[in-house]
């Protein structure tokens, strides 16, 4: 009688909240919010929906947790690239200056919204509906600590940090929307062609009603979104420094 060979037991990674959220982020990246269902999540995790509900109560909590996971990774990461114009280094051996730390957080969040097309919408939702959750305080803390390190007077901490936060999320969110419109599969829109169309339309505006818009129309062509974003951060930081420098 032939002996049957035993199948090696298949080891599965224990189901945890962190693993569920990680797979949820993967699903959001590939199929979007509509495709993120507990059935799809259960299939990807090779488990039953009931096991997932033990860790996550519903889709709203799942989306919030996925958003927080991506944001946490962004604000805790180091510099994501060149600091752009207006960069300033801290003292030798003392690490990055507060301004450089802010630029790093800003650029990491900018890149996160590009890498995760669903993130911009979820950030707006989380910050407007549940600002007491983990997402808003996490971003605010990462910026506010650096604002404080810039010697901004305490009475102006909230305003300065809010200005940075609103610019970062607004500009990053708009860039994500623009990128989604030109990168959608099946879309025939090319970014350079799109910008050229905008520039041409602005150049054709009435010179009496839109003299300034016509004057900058050519600057729209071929501009670099990341560089423009960092230039905006430099402007906000310069304003904070000018208004709240010690001894002013």
Short mmCIF file of N, CA, C and O in Angstrom, two decimals, residues 17 20-22 24-25 28 55-56 58-72 118 122 126 134-135 138:
data_model
loop_
_atom_site.label_atom_id
_atom_site.label_comp_id
_atom_site.label_asym_id
_atom_site.label_seq_id
_atom_site.Cartn_x
_atom_site.Cartn_y
_atom_site.Cartn_z
N UNK A 17 -5.29 43.99 13.41
CA UNK A 17 -5.80 45.26 12.90
C UNK A 17 -4.81 45.87 11.90
O UNK A 17 -5.22 46.37 10.85
N UNK A 20 -5.02 44.06 8.56
CA UNK A 20 -6.27 44.41 7.88
C UNK A 20 -6.16 45.79 7.24
O UNK A 20 -6.53 45.99 6.08
N UNK A 21 -5.63 46.74 7.99
CA UNK A 21 -5.50 48.10 7.48
C UNK A 21 -4.51 48.14 6.30
O UNK A 21 -4.75 48.83 5.30
N UNK A 22 -3.42 47.38 6.40
CA UNK A 22 -2.46 47.34 5.31
C UNK A 22 -3.06 46.82 4.02
O UNK A 22 -2.82 47.37 2.93
N UNK A 24 -6.25 46.88 3.35
CA UNK A 24 -7.25 47.87 2.94
C UNK A 24 -6.60 48.97 2.11
O UNK A 24 -7.16 49.42 1.10
N UNK A 25 -5.42 49.41 2.51
CA UNK A 25 -4.69 50.43 1.74
C UNK A 25 -4.37 49.90 0.34
O UNK A 25 -4.52 50.62 -0.66
N UNK A 28 -7.57 49.98 -1.68
CA UNK A 28 -7.92 51.35 -2.04
C UNK A 28 -7.05 51.84 -3.19
O UNK A 28 -7.53 52.54 -4.09
N UNK A 55 -12.01 43.20 14.60
CA UNK A 55 -10.99 44.25 14.71
C UNK A 55 -11.49 45.61 14.23
O UNK A 55 -11.05 46.64 14.73
N UNK A 56 -12.37 45.61 13.22
CA UNK A 56 -12.87 46.85 12.61
C UNK A 56 -14.39 46.80 12.59
O UNK A 56 -14.98 45.84 12.08
N UNK A 58 -16.64 48.78 11.02
CA UNK A 58 -17.34 49.10 9.78
C UNK A 58 -16.45 49.81 8.80
O UNK A 58 -15.26 50.07 9.07
N UNK A 59 -17.00 50.16 7.64
CA UNK A 59 -16.20 50.75 6.57
C UNK A 59 -15.67 52.13 6.95
O UNK A 59 -14.54 52.49 6.60
N UNK A 60 -16.48 52.91 7.68
CA UNK A 60 -16.03 54.25 8.07
C UNK A 60 -14.77 54.16 8.93
O UNK A 60 -13.81 54.92 8.73
N UNK A 61 -14.76 53.24 9.88
CA UNK A 61 -13.58 53.07 10.72
C UNK A 61 -12.41 52.55 9.90
O UNK A 61 -11.26 52.95 10.14
N UNK A 62 -12.69 51.71 8.93
CA UNK A 62 -11.62 51.15 8.09
C UNK A 62 -10.98 52.26 7.25
O UNK A 62 -9.74 52.32 7.14
N UNK A 63 -11.79 53.13 6.67
CA UNK A 63 -11.25 54.23 5.88
C UNK A 63 -10.43 55.19 6.75
O UNK A 63 -9.38 55.68 6.33
N UNK A 64 -10.94 55.46 7.93
CA UNK A 64 -10.21 56.34 8.85
C UNK A 64 -8.87 55.73 9.24
O UNK A 64 -7.84 56.43 9.29
N UNK A 65 -8.86 54.43 9.50
CA UNK A 65 -7.63 53.75 9.90
C UNK A 65 -6.63 53.72 8.74
O UNK A 65 -5.42 53.89 8.94
N UNK A 66 -7.12 53.49 7.52
CA UNK A 66 -6.24 53.46 6.35
C UNK A 66 -5.62 54.85 6.11
O UNK A 66 -4.42 54.97 5.83
N UNK A 67 -6.44 55.89 6.25
CA UNK A 67 -5.95 57.25 6.09
C UNK A 67 -4.89 57.57 7.13
O UNK A 67 -3.83 58.13 6.83
N UNK A 68 -5.17 57.21 8.37
CA UNK A 68 -4.23 57.48 9.45
C UNK A 68 -2.91 56.73 9.25
O UNK A 68 -1.83 57.27 9.54
N UNK A 69 -2.98 55.50 8.75
CA UNK A 69 -1.77 54.71 8.54
C UNK A 69 -0.86 55.37 7.50
O UNK A 69 0.37 55.45 7.69
N UNK A 70 -1.45 55.86 6.41
CA UNK A 70 -0.66 56.51 5.36
C UNK A 70 -0.08 57.84 5.87
O UNK A 70 1.08 58.17 5.63
N UNK A 71 -0.91 58.60 6.58
CA UNK A 71 -0.46 59.88 7.13
C UNK A 71 0.66 59.67 8.15
O UNK A 71 1.66 60.40 8.16
N UNK A 72 0.50 58.67 9.00
CA UNK A 72 1.52 58.40 10.02
C UNK A 72 2.86 58.09 9.38
O UNK A 72 3.91 58.56 9.84
N UNK A 118 -6.87 58.00 -3.53
CA UNK A 118 -8.03 58.15 -2.65
C UNK A 118 -7.74 59.02 -1.44
O UNK A 118 -8.68 59.46 -0.74
N UNK A 122 -10.18 61.44 1.32
CA UNK A 122 -10.32 60.98 2.70
C UNK A 122 -9.77 61.98 3.70
O UNK A 122 -10.32 62.14 4.80
N UNK A 126 -11.97 63.33 6.69
CA UNK A 126 -11.57 63.14 8.09
C UNK A 126 -11.41 64.47 8.81
O UNK A 126 -11.82 64.62 9.96
N UNK A 134 -7.64 60.86 14.84
CA UNK A 134 -6.18 60.81 14.92
C UNK A 134 -5.48 61.55 13.78
O UNK A 134 -4.33 61.97 13.94
N UNK A 135 -6.15 61.72 12.64
CA UNK A 135 -5.47 62.27 11.46
C UNK A 135 -5.09 63.73 11.65
O UNK A 135 -3.93 64.12 11.47
N UNK A 138 -2.40 64.38 14.25
CA UNK A 138 -1.10 63.84 13.83
C UNK A 138 -0.38 64.84 12.91
O UNK A 138 0.82 65.09 13.05
#
